[in-house]
């Protein structure tokens, strides 16, 4: 008998090639909590969002100009709808993070793992397997334990915003997979239109809504090197890279599988807190991290290859 392990089947290798970039997105989103809190206040949310999106948009337009011109009217409309949903996600998440603890935010946003398969089942009338739901529940239980090290605080208005953000994330993932016009379009072009639509919403709020906070120009002028580094991390990795990968992946696998993998975000947030902010997790938090990893691994198998 040969001592060499049998090679992984082709579908398993394809699954990992899709899953690994999504896990990397979860990692950078986990790190985004510290970055966002470092440069954002309740008075500068809209301004930071305008800057975060606008800083990468000209590069995207220049890089994908030919593909953008090739988009059909239906593809523009579909990407525009996704951009509107995306703007809602970022408004809810950013205001939510400002008005609640990072611990609560990480726990609540992970509920997308549960919302997505339930919503997908309602739309397709195909009930998710008991194994997948159990795996998602195990991951959520792990997040609960993981966040106890930071001290779960009493519910607040920010918590409600994070709950709405989790629902909006679910809508966004499902819309990417179900809007027929965008399925065959170039991922870079669709990402560009989405981000352009979102920055247009933020800019309109900044100009037309009284009391929306400081102007983007005032905030940008007050940024130092540390703030610009944080903004570029949010713009390039947490926005451009993240949503390009998410759109690419959701068309090659299932929305439920993508959401489960993105549900590891609180695990990466804890890792960033330990590595950068020197936060203490403790034995309970470590146990929670193990459950998140176990639930994600189990859920990948339960979701199956596409």
Coordinates of C-alpha atoms in Angstrom, one line a residue:
X1 CA 0.0 0.0 0.0
X2 CA 1.3 3.4 -0.9
X3 CA 2.2 5.7 2.0
X4 CA 1.2 8.8 -0.1
X5 CA -2.2 10.3 0.7
X6 CA -4.8 10.2 -2.0
X7 CA -5.1 13.5 -3.9
X8 CA -8.0 15.7 -3.0
X9 CA -10.9 15.4 -5.5
X10 CA -11.2 18.2 -8.0
X11 CA -14.3 19.6 -6.5
X12 CA -12.6 19.9 -3.1
X13 CA -9.7 21.8 -4.5
X14 CA -12.1 24.1 -6.4
X15 CA -14.1 24.7 -3.1
X16 CA -10.9 25.7 -1.3
X17 CA -9.9 28.0 -4.1
X18 CA -13.2 29.8 -3.6
X19 CA -13.4 29.6 0.2
X20 CA -9.9 30.9 1.1
X21 CA -10.4 34.4 -0.4
X22 CA -13.8 34.6 1.4
X23 CA -12.0 33.7 4.7
X24 CA -9.5 36.4 4.0
X25 CA -12.4 38.9 3.5
X26 CA -13.7 37.8 7.0
X27 CA -10.2 38.4 8.4
X28 CA -9.9 42.0 7.0
X29 CA -13.4 42.8 8.1
X30 CA -12.6 41.5 11.5
X31 CA -9.6 43.9 11.6
X32 CA -11.8 46.8 10.3
X33 CA -13.5 47.3 13.7
X34 CA -10.2 48.6 15.2
X35 CA -9.5 50.6 12.1
X36 CA -12.9 52.2 11.9
X37 CA -13.0 53.1 15.6
X38 CA -9.6 54.7 15.3
X39 CA -10.7 57.2 12.7
X40 CA -14.5 57.6 13.1
X41 CA -16.8 59.4 15.5
X42 CA -20.6 59.9 15.5
X43 CA -19.9 63.4 13.9
X44 CA -17.7 62.0 11.1
X45 CA -19.4 58.8 10.0
X46 CA -20.8 60.1 6.6
X47 CA -17.5 62.0 5.8
X48 CA -15.4 58.9 6.5
X49 CA -17.7 56.8 4.3
X50 CA -17.5 59.2 1.5
X51 CA -13.7 59.2 1.7
X52 CA -13.5 55.5 2.1
X53 CA -15.4 54.8 -1.1
X54 CA -14.2 57.8 -3.2
X55 CA -10.5 57.1 -2.6
X56 CA -10.6 53.9 -4.7
X57 CA -13.4 54.7 -7.2
X58 CA -11.2 56.7 -9.7
X59 CA -8.7 53.8 -9.9
X60 CA -11.5 51.3 -10.5
X61 CA -13.1 53.4 -13.2
X62 CA -9.8 53.9 -15.0
X63 CA -8.9 50.2 -14.7
X64 CA -12.2 48.9 -15.9
X65 CA -13.4 51.6 -18.3
X66 CA -13.9 49.3 -21.3
X67 CA -15.7 46.7 -19.3
X68 CA -17.9 49.4 -17.8
X69 CA -18.9 50.6 -21.2
X70 CA -19.8 47.1 -22.2
X71 CA -22.4 46.7 -19.4
X72 CA -26.0 46.5 -20.5
X73 CA -28.7 48.7 -19.1
X74 CA -30.0 45.8 -17.1
X75 CA -26.6 45.1 -15.6
X76 CA -26.3 48.8 -14.6
X77 CA -29.7 48.6 -12.9
X78 CA -28.8 45.4 -11.1
X79 CA -25.5 46.7 -9.9
X80 CA -27.2 50.0 -8.9
X81 CA -29.7 48.1 -6.7
X82 CA -26.8 46.2 -5.1
X83 CA -25.0 49.6 -4.5
X84 CA -28.1 51.0 -2.8
X85 CA -28.2 47.9 -0.5
X86 CA -24.4 48.2 0.1
X87 CA -24.8 51.9 1.2
X88 CA -27.4 50.8 3.7
X89 CA -25.1 48.1 5.1
X90 CA -22.3 50.6 5.7
X91 CA -24.5 53.3 7.2
X92 CA -26.0 50.8 9.6
X93 CA -22.7 49.1 10.5
X94 CA -20.7 52.3 10.9
X95 CA -23.3 54.1 13.1
X96 CA -23.9 50.8 14.9
X97 CA -20.2 50.3 15.8
X98 CA -19.9 54.0 17.0
X99 CA -22.9 53.5 19.3
X100 CA -22.2 50.1 20.7
X101 CA -19.3 48.0 21.9
X102 CA -17.2 46.1 19.5
X103 CA -18.2 42.9 21.5
X104 CA -21.9 43.4 20.8
X105 CA -21.3 44.4 17.2
X106 CA -19.3 41.3 16.5
X107 CA -21.9 39.0 18.0
X108 CA -24.9 40.6 16.4
X109 CA -23.4 40.9 12.8
X110 CA -22.6 37.1 13.0
X111 CA -26.4 36.4 12.9
X112 CA -26.1 36.8 9.2
X113 CA -24.9 33.1 9.3
X114 CA -28.5 32.2 10.5
X115 CA -30.5 34.8 8.5
X116 CA -29.0 33.9 5.1
X117 CA -29.8 30.1 5.0
X118 CA -33.3 30.8 6.4
X119 CA -34.0 33.5 3.8
X120 CA -32.5 31.4 1.0
X121 CA -34.7 28.5 2.0
X122 CA -37.8 30.8 2.0
X123 CA -37.0 32.0 -1.5
X124 CA -36.0 28.7 -3.0
X125 CA -38.4 26.6 -0.9
X126 CA -35.5 24.2 -0.4
X127 CA -35.0 23.6 3.4
X128 CA -31.4 23.8 4.5
X129 CA -30.1 20.6 5.9
X130 CA -30.2 20.0 9.7
X131 CA -26.5 19.6 9.6
X132 CA -26.0 23.1 8.1
X133 CA -28.3 24.8 10.6
X134 CA -26.6 22.9 13.5
X135 CA -23.2 24.1 12.2
X136 CA -24.4 27.7 11.9
X137 CA -25.8 27.5 15.4
X138 CA -22.5 26.1 16.7
X139 CA -20.7 29.0 15.2
X140 CA -23.1 31.5 16.7
X141 CA -22.7 29.8 20.1
X142 CA -18.9 30.1 19.7
X143 CA -19.2 33.8 18.9
X144 CA -21.2 34.3 22.2
X145 CA -18.4 32.6 24.2
X146 CA -15.7 34.5 22.2
X147 CA -17.3 37.9 23.0
X148 CA -17.6 37.2 26.7
X149 CA -14.0 38.1 27.2
X150 CA -14.9 41.7 26.2
X151 CA -17.9 41.8 28.5
X152 CA -21.3 41.7 26.7
X153 CA -23.0 45.0 27.5
X154 CA -26.7 45.8 27.8
X155 CA -28.6 46.2 24.5
X156 CA -28.5 49.7 23.0
X157 CA -29.7 51.6 19.9
X158 CA -26.4 50.7 18.3
X159 CA -27.2 47.0 18.8
X160 CA -30.5 47.5 16.8
X161 CA -28.5 49.1 14.0
X162 CA -26.1 46.1 13.9
X163 CA -29.1 43.8 13.8
X164 CA -30.5 45.7 10.8
X165 CA -27.0 45.6 9.3
X166 CA -27.0 41.8 9.6
X167 CA -30.3 41.6 7.8
X168 CA -29.0 44.0 5.1
X169 CA -26.0 41.8 4.6
X170 CA -28.3 38.9 4.0
X171 CA -30.3 40.9 1.4
X172 CA -27.1 41.8 -0.3
X173 CA -25.7 38.3 -0.5
X174 CA -29.0 36.9 -1.8
X175 CA -29.5 39.7 -4.3
X176 CA -26.0 39.1 -5.8
X177 CA -27.0 35.5 -6.5
X178 CA -30.5 36.1 -7.7
X179 CA -30.4 39.2 -9.9
X180 CA -30.0 37.5 -13.3
X181 CA -28.6 40.5 -15.1
X182 CA -25.4 40.6 -13.0
X183 CA -24.6 36.9 -13.1
X184 CA -22.7 37.1 -16.4
X185 CA -21.2 40.5 -15.9
X186 CA -17.5 41.2 -15.1
X187 CA -17.0 41.2 -11.3
X188 CA -14.7 44.3 -11.4
X189 CA -17.3 46.4 -13.3
X190 CA -20.1 45.3 -11.0
X191 CA -18.0 46.2 -8.0
X192 CA -17.2 49.6 -9.5
X193 CA -20.9 50.4 -10.1
X194 CA -21.8 49.2 -6.6
X195 CA -19.2 51.4 -4.9
X196 CA -20.1 54.3 -7.2
X197 CA -23.7 54.0 -6.2
X198 CA -22.9 53.8 -2.5
X199 CA -20.6 56.8 -2.6
X200 CA -23.3 58.8 -4.4
X201 CA -25.7 58.0 -1.6
X202 CA -23.2 59.1 1.1
X203 CA -22.3 62.3 -0.8
X204 CA -26.0 63.1 -1.2
X205 CA -26.5 62.7 2.5
X206 CA -23.5 64.8 3.3
X207 CA -24.7 67.7 1.1
X208 CA -28.5 67.5 1.5
X209 CA -29.2 66.2 5.0
X210 CA -28.8 68.8 7.9
X211 CA -26.9 67.6 10.9
X212 CA -25.1 64.8 9.0
X213 CA -21.8 65.9 10.5
X214 CA -18.5 67.3 9.3
X215 CA -17.8 67.6 5.6
X216 CA -15.5 65.1 3.9
X217 CA -13.1 67.9 3.0
X218 CA -12.8 69.1 6.6
X219 CA -12.3 65.6 7.9
X220 CA -9.7 64.8 5.2
X221 CA -7.8 68.0 6.0
X222 CA -7.6 67.0 9.7
X223 CA -6.3 63.5 9.0
X224 CA -2.7 62.6 9.9
X225 CA -0.6 59.7 8.7
X226 CA -2.2 57.2 11.1
X227 CA -5.7 58.2 10.0
X228 CA -4.9 58.0 6.3
X229 CA -3.3 54.6 6.8
X230 CA -6.5 53.4 8.5
X231 CA -8.7 54.9 5.8
X232 CA -6.7 53.3 3.0
X233 CA -6.9 49.9 4.8
X234 CA -10.7 50.3 5.0
X235 CA -10.9 51.5 1.4
X236 CA -8.6 49.0 -0.4
X237 CA -8.9 45.8 1.6
X238 CA -12.2 46.1 3.5
X239 CA -14.2 47.6 0.7
X240 CA -12.6 47.1 -2.8
X241 CA -11.0 43.7 -2.2
X242 CA -13.8 42.4 0.1
X243 CA -16.8 43.2 -2.2
X244 CA -15.0 42.1 -5.3
X245 CA -14.3 38.7 -3.7
X246 CA -17.8 38.4 -2.3
X247 CA -19.4 39.0 -5.7
X248 CA -17.0 36.6 -7.3
X249 CA -17.5 33.9 -4.7
X250 CA -21.3 34.0 -4.4
X251 CA -21.6 33.2 -8.1
X252 CA -19.5 30.1 -7.7
X253 CA -21.0 28.7 -4.5
X254 CA -24.1 29.3 -2.4
X255 CA -25.1 32.4 -0.4
X256 CA -25.4 30.3 2.7
X257 CA -21.8 29.0 2.4
X258 CA -20.4 32.5 1.8
X259 CA -22.3 33.9 4.8
X260 CA -21.1 31.0 7.0
X261 CA -17.5 31.7 6.0
X262 CA -17.9 35.5 6.5
X263 CA -19.5 34.6 9.9
X264 CA -15.9 33.9 11.2
X265 CA -15.4 37.7 11.2
X266 CA -15.8 38.0 15.0
X267 CA -13.0 35.4 15.4
X268 CA -10.7 37.5 13.3
X269 CA -11.8 40.6 15.2
X270 CA -10.8 38.9 18.5
X271 CA -7.5 38.0 16.9
X272 CA -6.8 41.6 15.8
X273 CA -7.8 42.8 19.3
X274 CA -5.3 40.4 20.9
X275 CA -2.5 41.1 18.5
X276 CA -2.9 44.9 18.2
X277 CA -4.9 46.1 21.2
X278 CA -3.5 43.5 23.6
X279 CA -7.0 42.4 24.6
X280 CA -7.4 39.4 26.9
X281 CA -9.7 36.6 25.8
X282 CA -9.3 33.9 28.4
X283 CA -10.3 30.2 28.4
X284 CA -14.0 30.8 27.6
X285 CA -13.0 33.0 24.6
X286 CA -10.6 30.4 23.4
X287 CA -13.3 27.7 23.7
X288 CA -15.6 30.0 21.6
X289 CA -13.0 30.4 18.9
X290 CA -12.7 26.6 18.7
X291 CA -16.5 26.3 18.3
X292 CA -16.5 29.0 15.5
X293 CA -13.8 27.1 13.6
X294 CA -15.5 23.7 14.1
X295 CA -18.9 25.1 13.1
X296 CA -17.5 26.7 10.0
X297 CA -15.6 23.5 8.9
X298 CA -18.8 21.5 9.5
X299 CA -20.9 24.0 7.7
X300 CA -18.7 23.9 4.6
X301 CA -19.1 20.1 4.4
X302 CA -22.9 20.4 5.0
X303 CA -23.3 23.0 2.3
X304 CA -21.5 20.8 -0.1
X305 CA -19.6 21.7 -3.3
X306 CA -21.1 23.6 -6.2

